[in-house]
mmCIF file of C-alpha atoms in Angstrom:
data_model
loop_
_atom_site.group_PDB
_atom_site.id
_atom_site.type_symbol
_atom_site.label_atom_id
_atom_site.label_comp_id
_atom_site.label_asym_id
_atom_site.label_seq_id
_atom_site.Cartn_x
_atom_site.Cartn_y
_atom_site.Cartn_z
ATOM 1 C CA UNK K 25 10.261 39.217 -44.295
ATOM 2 C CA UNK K 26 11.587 40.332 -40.682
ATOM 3 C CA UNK K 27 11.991 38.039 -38.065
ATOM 4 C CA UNK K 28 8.356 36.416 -36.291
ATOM 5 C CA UNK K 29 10.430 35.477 -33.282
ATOM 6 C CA UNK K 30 12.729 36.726 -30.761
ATOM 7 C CA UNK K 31 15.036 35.548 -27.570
ATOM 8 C CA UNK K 32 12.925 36.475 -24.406
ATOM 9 C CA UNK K 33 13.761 35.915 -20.425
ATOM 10 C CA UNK K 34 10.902 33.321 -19.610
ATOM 11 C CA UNK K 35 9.478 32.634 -16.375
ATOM 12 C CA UNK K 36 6.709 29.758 -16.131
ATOM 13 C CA UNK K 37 6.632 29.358 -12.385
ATOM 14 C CA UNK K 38 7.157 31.735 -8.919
ATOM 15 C CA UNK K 39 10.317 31.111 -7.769
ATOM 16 C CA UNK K 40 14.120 31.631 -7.350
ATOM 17 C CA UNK K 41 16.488 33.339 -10.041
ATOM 18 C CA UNK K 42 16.877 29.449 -11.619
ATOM 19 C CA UNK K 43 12.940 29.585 -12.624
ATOM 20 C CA UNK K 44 14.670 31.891 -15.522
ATOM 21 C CA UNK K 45 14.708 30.518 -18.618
ATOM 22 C CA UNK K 46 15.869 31.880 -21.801
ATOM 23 C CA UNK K 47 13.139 30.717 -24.920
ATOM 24 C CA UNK K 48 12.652 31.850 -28.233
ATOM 25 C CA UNK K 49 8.830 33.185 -28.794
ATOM 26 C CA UNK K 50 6.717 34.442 -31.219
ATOM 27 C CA UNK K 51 7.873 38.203 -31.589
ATOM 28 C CA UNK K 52 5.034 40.947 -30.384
ATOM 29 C CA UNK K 53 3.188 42.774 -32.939
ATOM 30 C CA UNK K 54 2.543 46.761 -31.677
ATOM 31 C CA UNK K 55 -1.332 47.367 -31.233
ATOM 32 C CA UNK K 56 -3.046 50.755 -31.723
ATOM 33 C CA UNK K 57 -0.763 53.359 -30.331
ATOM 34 C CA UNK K 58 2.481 51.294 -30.024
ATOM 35 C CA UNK K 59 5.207 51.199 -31.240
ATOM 36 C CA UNK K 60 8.024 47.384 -31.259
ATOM 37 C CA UNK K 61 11.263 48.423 -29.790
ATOM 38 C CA UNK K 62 14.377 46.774 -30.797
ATOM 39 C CA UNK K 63 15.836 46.541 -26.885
ATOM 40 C CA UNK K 64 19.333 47.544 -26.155
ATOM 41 C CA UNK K 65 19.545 47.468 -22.299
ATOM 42 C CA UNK K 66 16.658 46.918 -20.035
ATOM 43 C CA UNK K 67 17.031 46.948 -15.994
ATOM 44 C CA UNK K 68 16.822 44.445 -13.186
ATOM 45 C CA UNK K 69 15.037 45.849 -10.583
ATOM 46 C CA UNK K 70 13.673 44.915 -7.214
ATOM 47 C CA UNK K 71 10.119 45.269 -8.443
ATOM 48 C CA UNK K 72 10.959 42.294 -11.267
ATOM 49 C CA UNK K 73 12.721 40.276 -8.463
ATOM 50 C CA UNK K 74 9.592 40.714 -5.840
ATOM 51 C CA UNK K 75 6.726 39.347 -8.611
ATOM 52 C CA UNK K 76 9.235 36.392 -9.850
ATOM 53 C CA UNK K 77 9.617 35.341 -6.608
ATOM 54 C CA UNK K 78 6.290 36.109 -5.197
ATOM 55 C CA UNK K 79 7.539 38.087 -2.808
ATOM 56 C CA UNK K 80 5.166 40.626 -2.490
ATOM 57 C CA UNK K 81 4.837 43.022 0.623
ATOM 58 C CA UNK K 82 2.930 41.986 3.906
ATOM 59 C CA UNK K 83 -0.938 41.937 3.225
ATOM 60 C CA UNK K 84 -0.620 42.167 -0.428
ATOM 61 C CA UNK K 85 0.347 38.702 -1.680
ATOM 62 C CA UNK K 86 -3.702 37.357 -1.898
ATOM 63 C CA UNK K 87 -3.575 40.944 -4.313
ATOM 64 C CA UNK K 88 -0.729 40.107 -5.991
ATOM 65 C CA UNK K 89 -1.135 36.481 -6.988
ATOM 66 C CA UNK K 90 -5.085 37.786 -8.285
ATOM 67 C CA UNK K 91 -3.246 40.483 -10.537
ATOM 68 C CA UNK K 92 -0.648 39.124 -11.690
ATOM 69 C CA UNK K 93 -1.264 35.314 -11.677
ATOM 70 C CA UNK K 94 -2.217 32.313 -9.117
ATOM 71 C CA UNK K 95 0.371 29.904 -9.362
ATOM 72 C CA UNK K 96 2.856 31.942 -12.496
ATOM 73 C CA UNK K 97 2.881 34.853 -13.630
ATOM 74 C CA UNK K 98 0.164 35.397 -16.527
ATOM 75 C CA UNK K 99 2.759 37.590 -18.426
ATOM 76 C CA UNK K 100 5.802 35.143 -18.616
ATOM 77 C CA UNK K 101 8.454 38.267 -19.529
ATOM 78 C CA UNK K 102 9.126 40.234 -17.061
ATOM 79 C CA UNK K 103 10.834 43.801 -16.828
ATOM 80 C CA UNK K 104 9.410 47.317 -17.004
ATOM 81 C CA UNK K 105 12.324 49.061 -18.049
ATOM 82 C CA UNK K 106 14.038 49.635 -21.091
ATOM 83 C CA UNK K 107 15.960 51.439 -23.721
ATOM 84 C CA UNK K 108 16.522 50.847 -27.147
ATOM 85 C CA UNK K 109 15.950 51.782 -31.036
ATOM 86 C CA UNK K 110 12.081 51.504 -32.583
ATOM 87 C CA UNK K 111 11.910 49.102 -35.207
ATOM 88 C CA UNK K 112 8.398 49.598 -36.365
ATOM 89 C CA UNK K 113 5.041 51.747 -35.815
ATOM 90 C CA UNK K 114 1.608 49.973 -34.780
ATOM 91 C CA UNK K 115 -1.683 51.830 -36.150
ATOM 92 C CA UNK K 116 -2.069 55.444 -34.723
ATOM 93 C CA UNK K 117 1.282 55.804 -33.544
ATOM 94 C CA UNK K 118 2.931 58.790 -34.803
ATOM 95 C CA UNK K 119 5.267 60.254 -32.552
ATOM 96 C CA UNK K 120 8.417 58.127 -33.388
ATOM 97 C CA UNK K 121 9.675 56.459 -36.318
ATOM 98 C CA UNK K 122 11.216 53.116 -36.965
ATOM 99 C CA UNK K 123 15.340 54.022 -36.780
ATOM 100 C CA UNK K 124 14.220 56.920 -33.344
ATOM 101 C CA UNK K 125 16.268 55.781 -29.866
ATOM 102 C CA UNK K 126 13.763 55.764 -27.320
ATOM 103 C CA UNK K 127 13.592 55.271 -23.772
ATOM 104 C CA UNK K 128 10.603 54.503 -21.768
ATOM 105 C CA UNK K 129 8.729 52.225 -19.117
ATOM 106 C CA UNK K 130 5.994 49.021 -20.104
ATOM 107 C CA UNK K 131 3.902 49.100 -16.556
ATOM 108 C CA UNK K 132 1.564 46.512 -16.157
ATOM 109 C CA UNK K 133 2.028 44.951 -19.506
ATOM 110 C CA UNK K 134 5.930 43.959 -18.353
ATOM 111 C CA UNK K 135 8.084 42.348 -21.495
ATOM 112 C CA UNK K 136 11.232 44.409 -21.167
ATOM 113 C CA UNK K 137 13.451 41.145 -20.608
ATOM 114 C CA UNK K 138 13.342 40.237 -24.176
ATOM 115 C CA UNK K 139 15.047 41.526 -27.542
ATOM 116 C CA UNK K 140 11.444 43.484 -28.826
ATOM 117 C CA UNK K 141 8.673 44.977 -26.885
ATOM 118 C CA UNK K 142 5.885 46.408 -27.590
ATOM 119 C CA UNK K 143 5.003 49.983 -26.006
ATOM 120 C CA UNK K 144 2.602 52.573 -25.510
ATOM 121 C CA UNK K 145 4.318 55.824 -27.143
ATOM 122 C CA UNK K 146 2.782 58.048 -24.246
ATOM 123 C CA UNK K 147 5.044 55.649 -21.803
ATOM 124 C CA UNK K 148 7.903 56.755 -24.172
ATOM 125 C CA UNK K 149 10.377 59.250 -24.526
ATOM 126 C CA UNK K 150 13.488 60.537 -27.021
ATOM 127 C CA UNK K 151 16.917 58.980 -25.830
ATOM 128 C CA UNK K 152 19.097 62.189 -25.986
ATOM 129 C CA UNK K 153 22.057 61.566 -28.392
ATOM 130 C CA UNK K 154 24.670 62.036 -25.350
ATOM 131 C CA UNK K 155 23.605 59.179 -23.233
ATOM 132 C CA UNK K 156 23.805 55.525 -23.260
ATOM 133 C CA UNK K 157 21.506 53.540 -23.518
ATOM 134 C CA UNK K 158 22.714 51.700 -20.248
ATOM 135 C CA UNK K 159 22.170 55.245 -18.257
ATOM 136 C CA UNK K 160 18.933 56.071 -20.142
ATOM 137 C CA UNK K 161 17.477 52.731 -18.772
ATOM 138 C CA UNK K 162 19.152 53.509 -15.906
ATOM 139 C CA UNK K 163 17.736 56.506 -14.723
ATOM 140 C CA UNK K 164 13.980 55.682 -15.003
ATOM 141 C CA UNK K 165 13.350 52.808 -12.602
ATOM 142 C CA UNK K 166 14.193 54.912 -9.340
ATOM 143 C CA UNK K 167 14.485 57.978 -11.226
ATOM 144 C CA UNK K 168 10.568 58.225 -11.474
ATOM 145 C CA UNK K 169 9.944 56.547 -7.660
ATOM 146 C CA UNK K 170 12.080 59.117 -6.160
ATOM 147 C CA UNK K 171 10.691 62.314 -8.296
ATOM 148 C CA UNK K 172 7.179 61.049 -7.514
ATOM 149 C CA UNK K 173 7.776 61.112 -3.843
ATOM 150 C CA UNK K 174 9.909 63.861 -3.148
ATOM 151 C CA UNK K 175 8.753 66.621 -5.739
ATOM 152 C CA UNK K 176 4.746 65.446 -6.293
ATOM 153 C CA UNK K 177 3.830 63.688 -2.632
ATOM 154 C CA UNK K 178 6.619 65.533 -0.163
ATOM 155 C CA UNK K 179 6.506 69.176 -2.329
ATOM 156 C CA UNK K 180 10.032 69.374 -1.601
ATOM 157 C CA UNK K 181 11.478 72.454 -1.611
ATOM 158 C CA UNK K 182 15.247 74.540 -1.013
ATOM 159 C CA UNK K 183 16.061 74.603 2.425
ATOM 160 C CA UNK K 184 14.664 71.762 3.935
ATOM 161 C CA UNK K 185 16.479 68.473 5.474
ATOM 162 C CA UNK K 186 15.988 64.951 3.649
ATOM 163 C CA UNK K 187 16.901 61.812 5.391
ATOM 164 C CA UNK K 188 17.067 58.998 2.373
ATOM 165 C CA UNK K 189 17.036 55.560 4.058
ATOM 166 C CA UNK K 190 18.614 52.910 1.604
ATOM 167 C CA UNK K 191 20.811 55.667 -0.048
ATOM 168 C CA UNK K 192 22.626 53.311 -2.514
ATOM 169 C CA UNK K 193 19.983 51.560 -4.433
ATOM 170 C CA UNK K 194 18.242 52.139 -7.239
ATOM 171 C CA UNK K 195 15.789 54.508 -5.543
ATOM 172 C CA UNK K 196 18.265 55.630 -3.197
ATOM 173 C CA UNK K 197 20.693 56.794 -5.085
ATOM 174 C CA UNK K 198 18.388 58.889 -7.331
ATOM 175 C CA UNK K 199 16.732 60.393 -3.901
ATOM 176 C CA UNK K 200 19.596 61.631 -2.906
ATOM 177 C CA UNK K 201 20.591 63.014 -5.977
ATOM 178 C CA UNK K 202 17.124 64.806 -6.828
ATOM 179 C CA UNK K 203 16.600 65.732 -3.345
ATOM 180 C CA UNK K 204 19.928 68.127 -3.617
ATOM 181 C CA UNK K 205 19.016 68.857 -6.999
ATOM 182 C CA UNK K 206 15.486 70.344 -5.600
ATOM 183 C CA UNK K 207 17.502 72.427 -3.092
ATOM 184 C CA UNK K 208 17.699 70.118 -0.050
ATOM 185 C CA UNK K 209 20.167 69.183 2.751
ATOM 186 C CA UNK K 210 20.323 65.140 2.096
ATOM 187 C CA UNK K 211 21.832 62.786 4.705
ATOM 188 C CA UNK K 212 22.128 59.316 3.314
ATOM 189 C CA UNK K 213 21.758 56.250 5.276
ATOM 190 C CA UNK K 214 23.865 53.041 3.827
ATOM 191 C CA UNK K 215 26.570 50.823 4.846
ATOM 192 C CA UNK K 216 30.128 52.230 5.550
ATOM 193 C CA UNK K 217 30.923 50.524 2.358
ATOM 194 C CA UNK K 218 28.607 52.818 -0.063
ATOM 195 C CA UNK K 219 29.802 56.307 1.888
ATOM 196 C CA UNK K 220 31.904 57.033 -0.682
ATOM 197 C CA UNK K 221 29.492 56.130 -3.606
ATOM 198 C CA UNK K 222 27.052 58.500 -2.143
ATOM 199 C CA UNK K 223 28.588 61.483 -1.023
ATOM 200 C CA UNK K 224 29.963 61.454 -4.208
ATOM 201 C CA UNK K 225 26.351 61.656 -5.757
ATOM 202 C CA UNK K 226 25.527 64.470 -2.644
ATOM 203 C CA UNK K 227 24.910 63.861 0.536
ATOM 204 C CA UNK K 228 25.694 65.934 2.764
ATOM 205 C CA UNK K 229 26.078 63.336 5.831
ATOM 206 C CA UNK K 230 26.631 60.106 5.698
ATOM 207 C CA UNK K 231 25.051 57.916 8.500
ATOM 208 C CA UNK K 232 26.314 53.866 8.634
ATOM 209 C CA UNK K 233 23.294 51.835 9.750
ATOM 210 C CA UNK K 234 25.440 48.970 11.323
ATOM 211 C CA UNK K 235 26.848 51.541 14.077
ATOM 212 C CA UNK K 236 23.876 54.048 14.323
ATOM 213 C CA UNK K 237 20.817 52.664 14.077
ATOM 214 C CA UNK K 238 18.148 54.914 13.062
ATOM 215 C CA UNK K 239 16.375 54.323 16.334
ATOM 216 C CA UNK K 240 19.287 56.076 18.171
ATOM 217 C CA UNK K 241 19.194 59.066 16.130
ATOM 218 C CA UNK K 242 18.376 62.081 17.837
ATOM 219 C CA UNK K 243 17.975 65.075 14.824
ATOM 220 C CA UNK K 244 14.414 65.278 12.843
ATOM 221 C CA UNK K 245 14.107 65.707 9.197
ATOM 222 C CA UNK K 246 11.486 67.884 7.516
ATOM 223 C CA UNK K 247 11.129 64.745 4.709
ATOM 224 C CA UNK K 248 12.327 60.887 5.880
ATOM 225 C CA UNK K 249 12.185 58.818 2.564
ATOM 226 C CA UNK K 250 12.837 55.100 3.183
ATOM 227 C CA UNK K 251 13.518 53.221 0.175
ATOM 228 C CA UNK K 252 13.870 49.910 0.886
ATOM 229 C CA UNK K 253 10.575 48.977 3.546
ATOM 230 C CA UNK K 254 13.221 48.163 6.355
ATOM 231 C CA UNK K 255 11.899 51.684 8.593
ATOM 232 C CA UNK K 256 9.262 50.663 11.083
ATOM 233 C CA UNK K 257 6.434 53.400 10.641
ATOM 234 C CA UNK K 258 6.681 54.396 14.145
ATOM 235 C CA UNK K 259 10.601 55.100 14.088
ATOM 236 C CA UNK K 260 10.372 56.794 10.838
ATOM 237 C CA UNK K 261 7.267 58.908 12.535
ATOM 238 C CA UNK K 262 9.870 59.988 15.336
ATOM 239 C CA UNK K 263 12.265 60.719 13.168
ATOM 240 C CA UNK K 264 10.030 63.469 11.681
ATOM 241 C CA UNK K 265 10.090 67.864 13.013
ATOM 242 C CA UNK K 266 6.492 69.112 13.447
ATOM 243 C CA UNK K 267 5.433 69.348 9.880
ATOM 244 C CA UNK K 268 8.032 66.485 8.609
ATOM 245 C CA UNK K 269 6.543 64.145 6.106
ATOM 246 C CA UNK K 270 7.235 60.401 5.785
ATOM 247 C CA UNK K 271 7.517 58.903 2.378
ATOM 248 C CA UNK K 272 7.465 54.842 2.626
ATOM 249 C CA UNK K 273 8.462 53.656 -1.232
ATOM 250 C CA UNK K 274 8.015 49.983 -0.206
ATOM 251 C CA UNK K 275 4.593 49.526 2.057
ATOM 252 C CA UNK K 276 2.974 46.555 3.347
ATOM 253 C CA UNK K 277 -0.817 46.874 3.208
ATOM 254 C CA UNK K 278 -1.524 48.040 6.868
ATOM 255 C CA UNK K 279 0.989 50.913 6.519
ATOM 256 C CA UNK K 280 -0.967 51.722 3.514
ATOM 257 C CA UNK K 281 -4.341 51.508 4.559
ATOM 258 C CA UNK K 282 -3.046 53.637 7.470
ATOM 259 C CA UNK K 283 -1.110 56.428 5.026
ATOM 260 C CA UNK K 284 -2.499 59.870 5.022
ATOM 261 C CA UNK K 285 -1.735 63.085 6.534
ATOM 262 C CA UNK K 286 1.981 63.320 7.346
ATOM 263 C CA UNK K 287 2.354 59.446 5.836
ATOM 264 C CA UNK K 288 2.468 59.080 2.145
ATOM 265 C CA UNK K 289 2.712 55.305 0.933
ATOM 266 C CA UNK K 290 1.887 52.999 -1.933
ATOM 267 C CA UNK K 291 0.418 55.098 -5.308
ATOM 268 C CA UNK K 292 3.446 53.772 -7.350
ATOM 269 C CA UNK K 293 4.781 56.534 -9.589
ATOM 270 C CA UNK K 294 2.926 57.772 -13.017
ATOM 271 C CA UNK K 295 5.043 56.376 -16.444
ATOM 272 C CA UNK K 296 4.495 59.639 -17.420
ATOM 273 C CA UNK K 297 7.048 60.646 -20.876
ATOM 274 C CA UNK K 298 7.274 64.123 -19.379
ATOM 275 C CA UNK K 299 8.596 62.444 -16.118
ATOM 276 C CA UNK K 300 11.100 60.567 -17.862
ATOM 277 C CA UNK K 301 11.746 63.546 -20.601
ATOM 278 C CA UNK K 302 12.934 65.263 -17.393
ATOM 279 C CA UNK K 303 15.136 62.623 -16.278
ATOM 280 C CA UNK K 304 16.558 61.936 -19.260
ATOM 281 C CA UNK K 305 16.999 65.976 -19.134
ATOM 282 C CA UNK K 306 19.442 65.859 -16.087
ATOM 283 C CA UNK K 307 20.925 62.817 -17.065
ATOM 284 C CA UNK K 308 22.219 64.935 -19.988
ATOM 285 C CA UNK K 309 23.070 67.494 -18.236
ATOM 286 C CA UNK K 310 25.074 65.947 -15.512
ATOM 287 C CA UNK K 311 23.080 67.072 -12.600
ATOM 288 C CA UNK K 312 21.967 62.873 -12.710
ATOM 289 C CA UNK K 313 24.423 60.261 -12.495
ATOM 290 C CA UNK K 314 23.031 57.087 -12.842
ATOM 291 C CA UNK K 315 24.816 54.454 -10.623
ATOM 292 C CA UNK K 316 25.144 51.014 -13.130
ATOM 293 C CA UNK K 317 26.106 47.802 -13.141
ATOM 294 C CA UNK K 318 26.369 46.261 -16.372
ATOM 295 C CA UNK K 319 25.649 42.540 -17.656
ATOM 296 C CA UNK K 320 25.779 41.047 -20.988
ATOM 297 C CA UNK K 321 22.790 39.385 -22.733
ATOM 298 C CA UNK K 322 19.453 38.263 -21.937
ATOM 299 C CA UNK K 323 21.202 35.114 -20.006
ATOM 300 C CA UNK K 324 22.607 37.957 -17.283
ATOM 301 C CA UNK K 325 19.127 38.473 -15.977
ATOM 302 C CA UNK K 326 19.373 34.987 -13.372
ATOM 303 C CA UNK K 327 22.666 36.338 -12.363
ATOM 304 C CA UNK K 328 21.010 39.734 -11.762
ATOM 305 C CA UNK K 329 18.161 38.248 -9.907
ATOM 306 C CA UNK K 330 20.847 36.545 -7.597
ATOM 307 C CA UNK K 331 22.471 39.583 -6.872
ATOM 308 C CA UNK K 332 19.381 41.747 -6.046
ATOM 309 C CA UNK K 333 18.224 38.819 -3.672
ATOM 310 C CA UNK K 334 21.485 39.016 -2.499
ATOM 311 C CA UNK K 335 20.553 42.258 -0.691
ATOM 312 C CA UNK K 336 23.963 43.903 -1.452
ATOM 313 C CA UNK K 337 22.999 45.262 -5.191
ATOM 314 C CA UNK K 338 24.173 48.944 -5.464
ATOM 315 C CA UNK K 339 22.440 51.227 -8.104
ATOM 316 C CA UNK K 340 20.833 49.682 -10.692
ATOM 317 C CA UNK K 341 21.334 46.638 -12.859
ATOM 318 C CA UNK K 342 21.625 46.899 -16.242
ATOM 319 C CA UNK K 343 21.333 43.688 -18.885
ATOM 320 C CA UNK K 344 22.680 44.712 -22.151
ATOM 321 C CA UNK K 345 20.212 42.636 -24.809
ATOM 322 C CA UNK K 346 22.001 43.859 -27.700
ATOM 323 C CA UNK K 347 25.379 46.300 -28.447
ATOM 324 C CA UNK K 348 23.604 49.825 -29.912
ATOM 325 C CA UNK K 349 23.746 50.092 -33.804
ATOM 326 C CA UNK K 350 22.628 46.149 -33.687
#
């Protein structure tokens, strides 16, 4: 018989990266559509770190807690991101078979922080044989936020002038790689620290927040993406030519409520396979370059928590659950 449990990253309270526990727990079964994925790497991402610490944007923590759990979180294993090796088929799932590398996002059912989840094969995708399973996992956290906003909200197209605020996180660094990719002039807003990193990955311009502030800036941008919730609405607005559009990945509820027109906020993106079919696409290709950090086993995630509340993370955070061909 195969094995009824598994290692998982547990959390049983809100709280900081030490609420982590590692546990062993009954292993899922896949339901009607599913398939169980063996994981190999799953990601860290600020998302995770914002609903195990409860800290949820302004207006949206009453929300929040309802959703996703009063006083813990009702699904203890966290993590909507992984990539890893299908170990067996649930009723009515057809499209892979136990043995297939896959690639793909949970959403609201979470459970990528463990060594098996269960998945939804239309939130799947084919790992192409020329990528790792680090960069697969990689490429879909900010991969899909940054596609969502820039090709499906802003309709970006060749020609125009991108301002990516946050340019070296997870979201960052895959606007300003899409954004040229789609055609655009990208200038990346980081610390003088990450110019390097991400003029390598495109920009154009660099701008170094802790000498220019954004305030001070003079030019207007046809699309302003801020990608870490730090650009007031008001100084992103001015930041904006006639017909600019203002793309606010991380929203508190007012902005939201007050989003339309030239403001697009909240509407996180679709875990759509095409999506991440695509991604996986130009990560193949080499038009993508996913920015990782790697850590080893499931008992890396607390030490990834502390580094994304850190503030300083850069790209994305990878845990590697298990070496591929495990």
């Amino acid at each position: 018989m195969g094995r009824t449990t598994m290692k998982a990253a547990v959390i049983d309270s809100y709280g900081p990266p030490d609420v982590v526990r590692i546990a062993e727990v009954p292993r899922p079964e896949p339901k009607r559509g599913q398939v169980l994925v063996r994981v190999v790497a799953t990601a860290v991402t600020a998302g995770d770190a914002r609903i195990r610490g409860a800290r949820f944007p302004r207006g949206f923590a009453p929300l929040a807690r309802l959703a996703l759990g009063l006083r813990r979180p009702r699904r203890p294993i966290l993590g909507v991101v992984l990539s890893g090796v299908v170990e067996a088929a649930g009723p009515g799932a057809h499209r892979f078979r136990p043995g297939d590398e896959v690639c793909g996002m949970t959403g609201a059912a979470l459970g990528a922080h463990a060594e098996f989840a269960a998945v939804s094969e239309r939130r799947l995708a084919p790992k192409p044989g020329g990528v790792s399973h680090a960069d697969a996992a990689a490429a879909l956290f900010g991969g899909t936020t940054a596609l969502h906003f820039l090709r499906d909200r802003a309709a970006l197209t060749p020609g125009r002038t991108v301002l990516v605020n946050g340019a070296s996180g997870a979201v960052g660094t895959s606007a300003v790689q899409l954004a040229k990719h789609l055609g655009a002039h990208v200038t990346a807003v980081t610390s003088a620290r990450n110019a390097e990193l991400v003029v390598g990955l495109g920009a154009d311009r660099v701008i170094d927040y802790t000498s220019t502030p954004l305030e001070q800036l003079g030019e207007r941008f046809d699309v302003v993406l801020d990608a870490v919730g730090n650009l007031p609405r008001a100084s992103g607005m001015r930041l904006l030519t006639e017909r600019g559009v203002l793309l606010l990945v991380v929203a508190d509820l007012w902005d939201m409520v007050r989003a339309r027109g030239r403001v697009k906020a909240g509407r996180p993106a679709p875990e759509r396979a095409e999506d991440i079919e695509y991604l996986l696409g130009l990560v193949a290709s080499g038009v993508l370059r996913p920015v990782v950090r790697e850590l080893g086993g499931l008992g890396a995630i607390v030490d990834a928590y502390r580094l994304v509340d850190s503030g300083h993370k850069v790209g994305n955070l990878i845990v590697d659950v298990a070496p591929s061909g495990t």
